[in-house]
Amino acid sequence: MLLKVIAVICIWGNCASGFPVYFSSSSDLGLTCRSDLTLPIAGTEKAAQRVLLQKGIGFSGDFNPSATEAARGAGAPDQKKLQDPHSSLSLVEATWPAWPLLPEHHCIPEVITSFRDCSLAFFWALLAVLAVIWGLVRVSLAVGSGPRLPSGRQRVPALDGLRTVIVTYVILFHIHKVIVPQQLADVVSTGHWGMQFFFVLMGFVNFRVNAKQDRISLGVACSSLAQRFGRLCPGYHIALLWMYASAKDGHALTVWPLQALFLQSLLPVNLCCGTDAKMAAGYCSVWLKGNYVGWFTADALVCAVCFPMLYNARPRRGWHATAIVLLAVLTLRSSTGLMHSTVKSFIDLHLAGLDLYVWAPVRVLEYFAGMLFAQLGDELPEDLKSWQGWRCISDLCLVLAFVVVAASDPANPPRYGDFFLAPVFGLHALSCSLTEGNLASGSSQRGYLDTLLSSHLLVEAAQYSFGAYILQGPVQTSVRHMLQLPEWDPTKTLPASFWVMHLVSCWIAGVALTKFVESPVARMISSQLKTRA
């Protein structure tokens, strides 16, 4: 399909001094002005496209020269037609007077333009994931994982209970704009903070499970990673296929195979697939479109890949060194604003719209912080481990987290969703684990909030929390269809029956996914790993 292109040549200096514009006389395309850019216009359309893509200019939407000129209130530009003898494309050169810059959206070009091509790419992406899992199993068997020492750690029920509470909160947050009564909607209107807890918790738990290993070998790493893929992939791809089957538009089709390969956590950018308004609303976002909650799974898998390297490179000079490294990691994680400006300066212009909230390297820092908190708990002196005040620290951490969230403005959350709660959640996990250790020796008791979180119902529901989380998008679509509700409109509230049924259905779907899909797949992979060549 012939792609209409526009090339903007900005003269050296300021855009306000005027700049020449090349546009197709038969197309309407958006403009951007960059004073630091000089584009040589090639003679053919394909060459002009190549120049645009090399310079990182995303073009989309409609640009009507006469309508734009009238809107700007400027005089008619001087025009000169340029007819390329090798192309039917007629270009017009016009020097426009200064006007306010149009919204600038950096994006990557849309590659897939039909459902047929998208389905085929989706299929090959799924085969690639299966091939990776099979390869990990074979490498683990060929190399040999060796004896894996049991962790010997007791379970921390308060952390499991908190998982259930935060997943429920996040599910309600994603539909809070249509929830009634308004008081409940206000309570769950700030939901980005909860994801920091999960990455810290994953690092904390994974370190405790492997704490008796001096180093993680290649065989153990491949075995653990294969099991992790088997745990996360079934629910993730079922949800993605469910959402793809219900997709109605043909925009941003490249998103689906990218998400099938978990690439939205490494490339959380925009596709050039719509107007400025749609792109600003995330309509063309690689991670917001499709199964919008799947970015967590993609980031979790990146963390799992990084775990053996982080574990083997951890500090080994006592708790003082661990505390220093932990402080450095938390400081780096909290510097997302500085990180954004640095990344923007050195990454290709296609990624200038990088969303750090879902970008994997940022989440790996939280994951590593959780690992270091667990290591610190092992290395603390015995008199500190047996301190009776850990239960109070645990409760205070939860209260502090809730106060920070309650004091945040839902309309203007912290940049990139950073509530600076990674150290709070890490300290909470550390204090909970030390409290459980003292509880086993009969010398302590849990804090008040930890006692509530350790209730049987919350602890048992935690094993189904991932299924409830990952399936919330497909469940929401199905519930709306069952209740015959109108298309999603965040400006209109829905009956209370919607959010109640949605929440209950998410947890029922999570139970079904865990029992009938994830558990059988996990058993199959485990049985394969136990067969020695």
Coordinates of C-alpha atoms in Angstrom, one line a residue:
M1 CA 0.0 0.0 0.0
L2 CA 1.3 3.4 -1.0
L3 CA 2.3 5.3 2.1
K4 CA 1.9 9.1 1.9
V5 CA 4.9 10.8 3.5
I6 CA 5.8 14.2 4.8
A7 CA 9.3 15.5 5.4
V8 CA 9.9 18.6 7.5
I9 CA 13.1 20.5 6.9
C10 CA 14.0 22.8 9.8
I11 CA 16.6 25.4 8.9
W12 CA 19.5 25.8 11.2
G13 CA 18.4 27.9 14.2
N14 CA 14.9 28.5 15.5
C15 CA 11.7 27.0 14.1
A16 CA 10.0 30.4 14.7
S17 CA 11.9 31.9 11.8
G18 CA 10.0 29.8 9.4
F19 CA 10.8 26.5 7.8
P20 CA 10.2 24.7 4.5
V21 CA 7.7 21.9 4.4
Y22 CA 7.3 19.1 1.9
F23 CA 3.9 17.4 1.8
S24 CA 1.9 15.3 -0.6
S25 CA -0.7 17.2 -2.5
S26 CA -3.0 14.2 -2.2
S27 CA -2.5 13.3 1.5
D28 CA -3.1 14.8 4.9
L29 CA -0.4 14.2 7.4
G30 CA 0.7 15.6 10.7
L31 CA 3.7 18.0 11.2
T32 CA 6.5 18.2 13.7
C33 CA 9.1 20.9 13.8
R34 CA 12.6 20.2 15.2
S35 CA 15.1 23.0 15.1
D36 CA 17.9 20.4 15.5
L37 CA 17.1 18.5 12.4
T38 CA 18.0 18.9 8.7
L39 CA 16.5 16.4 6.3
P40 CA 17.7 16.0 2.8
I41 CA 14.6 15.3 0.7
A42 CA 15.2 12.5 -1.7
G43 CA 13.7 12.3 -5.1
T44 CA 11.4 9.3 -4.6
E45 CA 8.7 8.6 -2.1
K46 CA 10.4 5.5 -0.7
A47 CA 13.7 7.4 -0.2
A48 CA 11.8 10.1 1.6
Q49 CA 10.1 7.5 3.8
R50 CA 13.5 6.1 4.6
V51 CA 14.9 9.5 5.6
L52 CA 11.9 10.1 7.9
L53 CA 12.3 6.7 9.7
Q54 CA 16.0 7.1 10.1
K55 CA 15.5 10.5 11.7
G56 CA 12.8 9.1 14.0
I57 CA 9.9 11.2 12.8
G58 CA 6.6 9.6 13.5
F59 CA 3.9 10.8 11.1
S60 CA 0.2 10.1 11.5
G61 CA -3.2 11.7 11.4
D62 CA -4.5 14.3 9.0
F63 CA -2.9 17.5 7.9
N64 CA -4.9 19.7 5.5
P65 CA -2.8 22.7 4.3
S66 CA -5.8 25.0 3.8
A67 CA -7.5 24.1 7.0
T68 CA -4.3 24.4 9.0
E69 CA -3.5 27.7 7.4
A70 CA -7.0 29.1 8.3
A71 CA -6.7 27.8 11.8
R72 CA -3.3 29.5 12.2
G73 CA -4.6 32.8 10.8
A74 CA -1.6 33.1 8.5
G75 CA -1.4 34.1 4.9
A76 CA -1.3 31.7 2.0
P77 CA 2.2 30.2 1.6
D78 CA 4.3 30.3 -1.4
Q79 CA 4.1 26.9 -3.1
K80 CA 6.1 25.2 -5.8
K81 CA 5.2 21.8 -7.1
L82 CA 7.9 19.2 -7.4
Q83 CA 7.1 16.3 -9.7
D84 CA 9.3 13.3 -9.3
P85 CA 9.8 11.6 -12.7
H86 CA 10.1 8.2 -11.1
S87 CA 7.0 8.4 -8.9
S88 CA 3.4 9.5 -9.2
L89 CA 3.7 11.4 -5.9
S90 CA 3.5 15.1 -6.4
L91 CA 5.2 17.1 -3.7
V92 CA 4.6 20.7 -2.8
E93 CA 7.2 22.9 -1.2
A94 CA 5.9 25.6 1.0
T95 CA 7.6 28.0 3.4
W96 CA 5.3 28.5 6.3
P97 CA 5.4 31.4 8.8
A98 CA 5.9 30.6 12.5
W99 CA 3.1 29.0 14.4
P100 CA 2.8 27.1 17.7
L101 CA 4.2 23.6 17.5
L102 CA 1.7 20.8 16.9
P103 CA 1.8 17.9 19.5
E104 CA 4.9 15.8 18.8
H105 CA 4.5 12.1 19.2
H106 CA 7.5 9.8 18.6
C107 CA 6.4 6.4 17.4
I108 CA 7.6 3.3 15.6
P109 CA 6.0 2.4 12.2
E110 CA 3.2 0.0 12.0
V111 CA 4.4 -3.2 10.4
I112 CA 1.3 -5.4 10.4
T113 CA -1.7 -4.0 8.7
S114 CA -4.1 -7.0 8.4
F115 CA -5.7 -9.5 10.7
R116 CA -4.4 -12.3 8.6
D117 CA -0.8 -11.2 8.9
C118 CA -1.3 -10.5 12.6
S119 CA -2.8 -14.0 13.3
L120 CA 0.1 -15.6 11.4
A121 CA 2.7 -13.5 13.4
F122 CA 0.8 -14.3 16.6
F123 CA 1.0 -18.1 15.8
W124 CA 4.8 -17.9 15.2
A125 CA 5.3 -15.9 18.4
L126 CA 3.5 -18.6 20.4
L127 CA 5.7 -21.3 18.8
A128 CA 8.8 -19.3 19.6
V129 CA 7.8 -19.2 23.3
L130 CA 7.2 -22.9 23.3
A131 CA 10.6 -23.4 21.7
V132 CA 12.2 -21.4 24.4
I133 CA 10.6 -23.4 27.2
W134 CA 11.6 -26.7 25.5
G135 CA 15.1 -25.4 25.0
L136 CA 15.5 -24.4 28.7
V137 CA 14.3 -27.9 29.7
R138 CA 16.8 -29.6 27.3
V139 CA 19.7 -27.4 28.4
S140 CA 18.9 -28.1 32.1
L141 CA 18.9 -31.9 31.4
A142 CA 22.0 -31.8 29.3
V143 CA 24.1 -29.6 31.8
G144 CA 22.6 -31.1 34.9
S145 CA 21.3 -28.9 37.7
G146 CA 23.0 -30.8 40.5
P147 CA 21.5 -31.2 44.0
R148 CA 19.3 -28.3 45.0
L149 CA 19.4 -27.7 48.7
P150 CA 16.0 -27.0 50.3
S151 CA 15.5 -23.5 51.6
G152 CA 14.4 -24.6 55.0
R153 CA 12.4 -21.3 55.3
Q154 CA 9.0 -21.1 56.9
R155 CA 6.2 -19.5 55.0
V156 CA 5.4 -15.8 55.7
P157 CA 1.6 -15.8 55.7
A158 CA 1.2 -12.0 56.1
L159 CA 3.0 -11.5 52.8
D160 CA 0.6 -13.9 51.0
G161 CA -2.4 -12.2 52.6
L162 CA -1.1 -8.8 51.4
R163 CA -0.8 -10.2 47.9
T164 CA -4.6 -11.0 47.9
V165 CA -5.5 -7.5 49.2
I166 CA -3.4 -5.6 46.7
V167 CA -4.5 -7.7 43.7
T168 CA -8.1 -7.0 44.7
Y169 CA -7.3 -3.3 45.0
V170 CA -5.7 -3.2 41.6
I171 CA -8.6 -5.0 39.9
L172 CA -11.0 -2.4 41.3
F173 CA -8.6 0.4 40.4
H174 CA -8.8 -0.5 36.7
I175 CA -12.5 0.1 36.7
H176 CA -12.7 2.8 39.4
K177 CA -14.1 5.4 37.0
V178 CA -17.4 3.5 36.6
I179 CA -17.7 2.3 40.2
V180 CA -20.5 3.3 42.5
P181 CA -20.8 4.4 45.2
Q182 CA -18.4 7.3 44.8
Q183 CA -16.8 6.7 48.2
L184 CA -15.5 3.3 47.1
A185 CA -14.3 4.8 43.8
D186 CA -12.3 7.4 45.6
V187 CA -10.7 4.7 47.8
V188 CA -9.4 2.7 44.8
S189 CA -8.6 5.6 42.5
T190 CA -4.8 5.4 43.0
G191 CA -3.6 2.0 42.0
H192 CA -0.1 2.3 40.5
W193 CA 1.6 2.0 43.9
G194 CA 0.7 -1.7 44.3
M195 CA 3.0 -2.9 41.6
Q196 CA 6.1 -1.9 43.5
F197 CA 5.1 -4.4 46.2
F198 CA 5.0 -7.3 43.8
F199 CA 8.4 -6.8 42.3
V200 CA 10.0 -6.3 45.7
L201 CA 8.2 -9.4 47.0
M202 CA 9.3 -11.5 44.0
G203 CA 12.9 -10.7 44.6
F204 CA 12.6 -11.3 48.4
V205 CA 10.9 -14.7 47.9
N206 CA 13.3 -15.9 45.2
F207 CA 16.3 -15.1 47.3
R208 CA 14.9 -16.9 50.3
V209 CA 14.1 -20.0 48.2
N210 CA 17.7 -20.2 46.9
A211 CA 19.5 -18.7 50.0
K212 CA 21.4 -22.0 50.8
Q213 CA 23.0 -22.1 47.3
D214 CA 26.4 -20.5 47.1
R215 CA 26.0 -19.8 43.4
I216 CA 23.3 -20.6 40.8
S217 CA 24.7 -22.9 38.1
L218 CA 23.5 -22.8 34.5
G219 CA 21.5 -26.0 35.0
V220 CA 19.6 -24.6 38.0
A221 CA 19.1 -21.3 36.2
C222 CA 17.5 -23.0 33.1
S223 CA 15.4 -25.3 35.3
S224 CA 14.1 -22.4 37.4
L225 CA 13.4 -20.3 34.3
A226 CA 11.6 -23.1 32.6
Q227 CA 9.3 -23.5 35.6
R228 CA 8.8 -19.8 35.7
F229 CA 7.7 -19.7 32.1
G230 CA 5.4 -22.6 32.7
R231 CA 3.9 -20.8 35.7
L232 CA 3.2 -17.5 33.9
C233 CA 2.8 -18.2 30.2
P234 CA -0.5 -20.2 30.2
G235 CA -2.6 -17.6 31.8
Y236 CA -0.8 -14.8 30.1
H237 CA -1.4 -16.2 26.6
I238 CA -4.9 -17.3 27.3
A239 CA -5.8 -13.8 28.3
L240 CA -4.0 -12.4 25.3
L241 CA -5.8 -14.7 22.9
W242 CA -9.1 -13.9 24.6
M243 CA -8.5 -10.2 24.1
Y244 CA -7.4 -10.7 20.5
A245 CA -10.5 -12.7 19.6
S246 CA -12.7 -9.8 20.9
A247 CA -10.7 -7.1 19.1
K248 CA -12.8 -5.0 16.7
D249 CA -10.5 -2.6 15.1
G250 CA -7.5 -3.1 12.8
H251 CA -5.3 -0.5 14.3
A252 CA -2.0 -1.2 16.1
L253 CA -2.1 -4.9 15.1
T254 CA 1.7 -5.1 15.6
V255 CA 1.0 -5.0 19.4
W256 CA -0.4 -8.5 19.5
P257 CA 2.7 -10.5 18.4
L258 CA 4.9 -8.1 20.3
Q259 CA 3.0 -8.9 23.5
A260 CA 3.0 -12.6 22.7
L261 CA 6.8 -12.4 22.9
F262 CA 6.7 -10.3 26.1
L263 CA 8.4 -7.4 24.3
Q264 CA 6.1 -4.6 25.7
S265 CA 8.3 -4.4 28.8
L266 CA 11.4 -3.7 26.7
L267 CA 9.7 -1.5 24.1
P268 CA 6.9 0.4 25.9
V269 CA 6.5 2.9 23.1
N270 CA 3.9 4.0 20.6
L271 CA 3.0 2.8 17.2
C272 CA 2.3 5.2 14.3
C273 CA -1.3 4.0 14.0
G274 CA -3.7 6.9 14.7
T275 CA -4.3 10.5 15.2
D276 CA -2.6 12.7 17.8
A277 CA -5.5 12.3 20.2
K278 CA -5.5 8.5 20.0
M279 CA -1.8 8.3 20.4
A280 CA -1.9 10.6 23.4
A281 CA -4.6 8.5 25.0
G282 CA -2.5 5.3 24.7
Y283 CA -4.6 3.9 21.8
C284 CA -1.5 3.0 19.9
S285 CA 0.7 2.1 22.9
V286 CA 2.6 -1.2 22.7
W287 CA 1.7 -2.0 26.3
L288 CA -1.6 -0.2 26.9
K289 CA -3.3 -1.8 23.9
G290 CA -4.0 -5.6 23.9
N291 CA -4.0 -7.1 27.4
Y292 CA -2.9 -3.9 29.2
V293 CA -2.1 -5.7 32.5
G294 CA 0.3 -8.1 30.7
W295 CA 3.3 -5.8 31.1
F296 CA 3.6 -7.1 34.7
T297 CA 4.2 -10.7 33.4
A298 CA 6.7 -9.5 30.8
D299 CA 8.6 -7.6 33.5
A300 CA 8.4 -10.6 35.9
L301 CA 10.0 -12.8 33.2
V302 CA 12.8 -10.3 32.6
C303 CA 13.5 -10.3 36.4
A304 CA 13.5 -14.1 36.4
V305 CA 16.1 -14.1 33.6
C306 CA 18.2 -11.6 35.5
F307 CA 17.9 -13.4 38.9
P308 CA 20.9 -15.9 38.5
M309 CA 23.2 -13.0 37.4
L310 CA 22.1 -10.8 40.3
Y311 CA 22.3 -13.6 42.8
N312 CA 25.8 -14.6 41.8
A313 CA 26.9 -11.0 41.8
R314 CA 25.4 -10.1 45.2
P315 CA 27.7 -8.6 47.9
R316 CA 29.3 -11.2 50.2
R317 CA 31.2 -9.0 52.7
G318 CA 28.6 -9.0 55.6
W319 CA 25.5 -7.0 56.3
H320 CA 27.2 -3.6 56.2
A321 CA 28.2 -4.1 52.5
T322 CA 24.7 -5.4 51.7
A323 CA 23.1 -2.4 53.3
I324 CA 25.4 0.0 51.3
V325 CA 24.5 -1.8 48.0
L326 CA 20.8 -1.8 48.9
L327 CA 20.9 1.9 49.6
A328 CA 22.6 2.5 46.2
V329 CA 20.0 0.4 44.4
L330 CA 17.1 2.2 46.1
T331 CA 18.6 5.6 45.3
L332 CA 18.9 4.7 41.6
R333 CA 15.4 3.4 41.5
S334 CA 14.1 6.6 43.0
S335 CA 15.9 8.7 40.4
T336 CA 13.4 7.9 37.6
G337 CA 13.3 11.6 36.5
L338 CA 17.0 11.7 36.0
M339 CA 17.0 8.3 34.4
H340 CA 14.3 9.4 31.9
S341 CA 16.3 12.4 30.8
T342 CA 19.5 10.3 30.5
V343 CA 17.7 7.5 28.6
K344 CA 16.0 10.0 26.3
S345 CA 19.4 11.5 25.4
F346 CA 21.1 8.3 24.4
I347 CA 18.3 6.1 23.0
D348 CA 17.2 6.3 19.4
L349 CA 14.5 8.9 18.7
H350 CA 12.0 6.1 18.0
L351 CA 12.0 5.4 21.8
A352 CA 11.7 9.0 22.9
G353 CA 8.2 8.2 24.1
L354 CA 9.6 5.5 26.4
D355 CA 7.2 4.8 29.4
L356 CA 9.4 4.1 32.4
Y357 CA 6.5 2.9 34.5
V358 CA 6.5 -0.4 32.7
W359 CA 10.1 -0.4 31.5
A360 CA 11.8 -3.6 32.6
P361 CA 15.2 -2.2 33.8
V362 CA 13.4 0.0 36.4
R363 CA 11.4 -3.0 37.7
V364 CA 14.6 -5.1 37.9
L365 CA 16.0 -2.5 40.4
E366 CA 12.9 -3.1 42.6
Y367 CA 13.4 -6.8 42.2
F368 CA 17.1 -6.6 43.2
A369 CA 16.2 -4.4 46.2
G370 CA 13.8 -7.2 47.4
M371 CA 16.7 -9.7 47.0
L372 CA 19.0 -7.5 49.1
F373 CA 16.4 -7.1 51.8
A374 CA 16.2 -10.9 52.1
Q375 CA 20.0 -11.2 52.2
L376 CA 20.2 -8.5 54.8
G377 CA 17.7 -10.5 57.0
D378 CA 20.1 -13.5 56.8
E379 CA 23.2 -11.5 57.6
L380 CA 21.9 -9.4 60.5
P381 CA 23.5 -10.1 64.0
E382 CA 21.4 -12.6 66.1
D383 CA 20.6 -9.9 68.7
L384 CA 19.0 -7.8 65.9
K385 CA 17.1 -10.8 64.4
S386 CA 15.6 -11.6 67.8
W387 CA 14.5 -8.0 68.5
Q388 CA 10.8 -7.9 69.6
G389 CA 10.1 -4.7 67.8
W390 CA 10.0 -6.1 64.3
R391 CA 6.3 -6.7 64.5
C392 CA 5.8 -3.0 65.2
I393 CA 8.0 -2.1 62.3
S394 CA 5.9 -4.3 60.0
D395 CA 2.7 -2.5 61.0
L396 CA 4.3 0.9 60.7
C397 CA 5.4 0.2 57.2
L398 CA 1.9 -0.8 56.1
V399 CA 0.5 2.3 57.7
L400 CA 3.1 4.5 56.1
A401 CA 2.3 3.0 52.7
F402 CA -1.4 3.6 53.0
V403 CA -0.8 7.2 54.2
V404 CA 1.4 7.9 51.2
V405 CA -1.2 6.6 48.8
A406 CA -4.1 8.3 50.6
A407 CA -2.2 11.7 50.5
S408 CA -1.5 11.4 46.7
D409 CA -3.7 13.2 44.2
P410 CA -5.4 10.6 42.0
A411 CA -5.6 13.1 39.2
N412 CA -1.8 13.8 39.3
P413 CA 0.0 10.6 40.5
P414 CA 3.8 10.8 41.0
R415 CA 5.7 10.7 37.7
Y416 CA 6.0 7.2 36.2
G417 CA 3.9 5.9 39.1
D418 CA 6.8 6.1 41.5
F419 CA 5.5 6.4 45.0
F420 CA 9.0 5.7 46.5
L421 CA 7.5 2.7 48.3
A422 CA 10.1 0.1 47.3
P423 CA 12.1 0.6 50.6
V424 CA 8.9 0.6 52.6
F425 CA 7.7 -2.7 51.1
G426 CA 11.2 -4.2 51.4
L427 CA 11.4 -3.3 55.1
H428 CA 7.9 -4.7 55.6
A429 CA 8.9 -8.0 54.1
L430 CA 12.1 -8.1 56.1
S431 CA 10.3 -7.4 59.4
C432 CA 7.6 -10.0 58.6
S433 CA 10.1 -12.7 58.0
L434 CA 12.1 -11.9 61.1
T435 CA 8.8 -11.8 63.1
E436 CA 7.9 -15.3 61.8
G437 CA 11.4 -16.6 62.8
N438 CA 10.9 -15.3 66.3
L439 CA 7.3 -16.7 66.3
A440 CA 8.7 -20.1 65.5
S441 CA 10.9 -20.0 68.6
G442 CA 8.0 -18.8 70.8
S443 CA 9.6 -15.5 71.7
S444 CA 7.3 -13.1 69.8
Q445 CA 3.9 -12.5 68.2
R446 CA 2.7 -10.9 65.0
G447 CA 1.7 -7.3 64.7
Y448 CA -2.0 -6.4 64.6
L449 CA -2.1 -5.8 60.8
D450 CA 0.0 -8.8 60.1
T451 CA -2.4 -10.9 62.1
L452 CA -5.3 -9.7 60.0
L453 CA -3.3 -10.4 56.8
S454 CA -2.4 -13.9 58.0
S455 CA -6.1 -14.9 58.1
H456 CA -6.7 -18.3 56.4
L457 CA -9.0 -16.9 53.6
L458 CA -6.5 -14.3 52.5
V459 CA -3.5 -16.6 52.6
E460 CA -5.2 -19.4 50.7
A461 CA -6.5 -17.0 48.0
A462 CA -3.0 -15.7 47.3
Q463 CA -2.2 -18.8 45.1
Y464 CA -4.9 -17.7 42.7
S465 CA -4.0 -14.0 42.7
F466 CA -2.0 -14.1 39.4
G467 CA -4.9 -15.7 37.6
A468 CA -7.3 -13.1 38.9
Y469 CA -5.0 -10.3 37.9
I470 CA -4.0 -11.5 34.4
L471 CA -7.6 -12.4 33.4
Q472 CA -9.3 -9.1 34.5
G473 CA -9.3 -7.7 30.9
P474 CA -11.1 -10.6 29.3
V475 CA -13.4 -11.0 32.3
Q476 CA -14.4 -7.4 32.1
T477 CA -15.3 -7.8 28.4
S478 CA -17.3 -10.9 29.1
V479 CA -19.2 -9.4 32.1
R480 CA -20.1 -6.3 30.1
H481 CA -21.5 -8.6 27.3
M482 CA -23.4 -10.7 29.8
L483 CA -25.0 -7.7 31.5
Q484 CA -25.6 -6.1 28.0
L485 CA -23.9 -2.9 29.1
P486 CA -22.9 -0.2 26.6
E487 CA -19.4 0.4 25.3
W488 CA -16.8 1.5 27.8
D489 CA -17.3 5.2 28.8
P490 CA -15.2 6.4 31.8
T491 CA -17.5 9.4 32.1
K492 CA -20.5 7.3 33.0
T493 CA -20.9 5.1 36.1
L494 CA -22.3 1.6 35.9
P495 CA -24.6 -0.3 38.2
A496 CA -23.0 -1.8 41.4
S497 CA -23.7 -5.2 40.0
F498 CA -21.0 -4.7 37.4
W499 CA -18.1 -4.2 39.7
V500 CA -19.3 -6.9 42.1
M501 CA -19.7 -9.4 39.3
H502 CA -16.4 -8.3 37.7
L503 CA -14.5 -8.8 41.0
V504 CA -16.0 -12.1 41.8
S505 CA -15.6 -13.4 38.3
C506 CA -11.9 -12.4 38.2
W507 CA -11.2 -14.6 41.3
I508 CA -13.3 -17.5 40.0
A509 CA -11.4 -17.3 36.7
G510 CA -8.2 -17.2 38.7
V511 CA -9.1 -20.4 40.6
A512 CA -10.0 -22.2 37.4
L513 CA -6.9 -21.1 35.6
T514 CA -4.6 -22.2 38.5
K515 CA -6.3 -25.6 39.1
F516 CA -7.0 -26.7 35.5
V517 CA -4.2 -25.0 33.4
E518 CA -1.3 -23.8 35.4
S519 CA -0.9 -26.7 37.8
P520 CA -1.1 -29.4 35.1
V521 CA 1.5 -27.5 33.0
A522 CA 3.7 -27.0 36.0
R523 CA 3.5 -30.8 36.8
M524 CA 4.4 -31.6 33.2
I525 CA 7.4 -29.4 33.2
S526 CA 8.6 -30.7 36.6
S527 CA 8.3 -34.3 35.4
Q528 CA 10.3 -33.5 32.3
L529 CA 13.0 -31.9 34.4
K530 CA 13.2 -34.9 36.7
T531 CA 14.0 -37.3 33.8
R532 CA 17.7 -37.6 33.6
A533 CA 19.3 -38.5 30.3

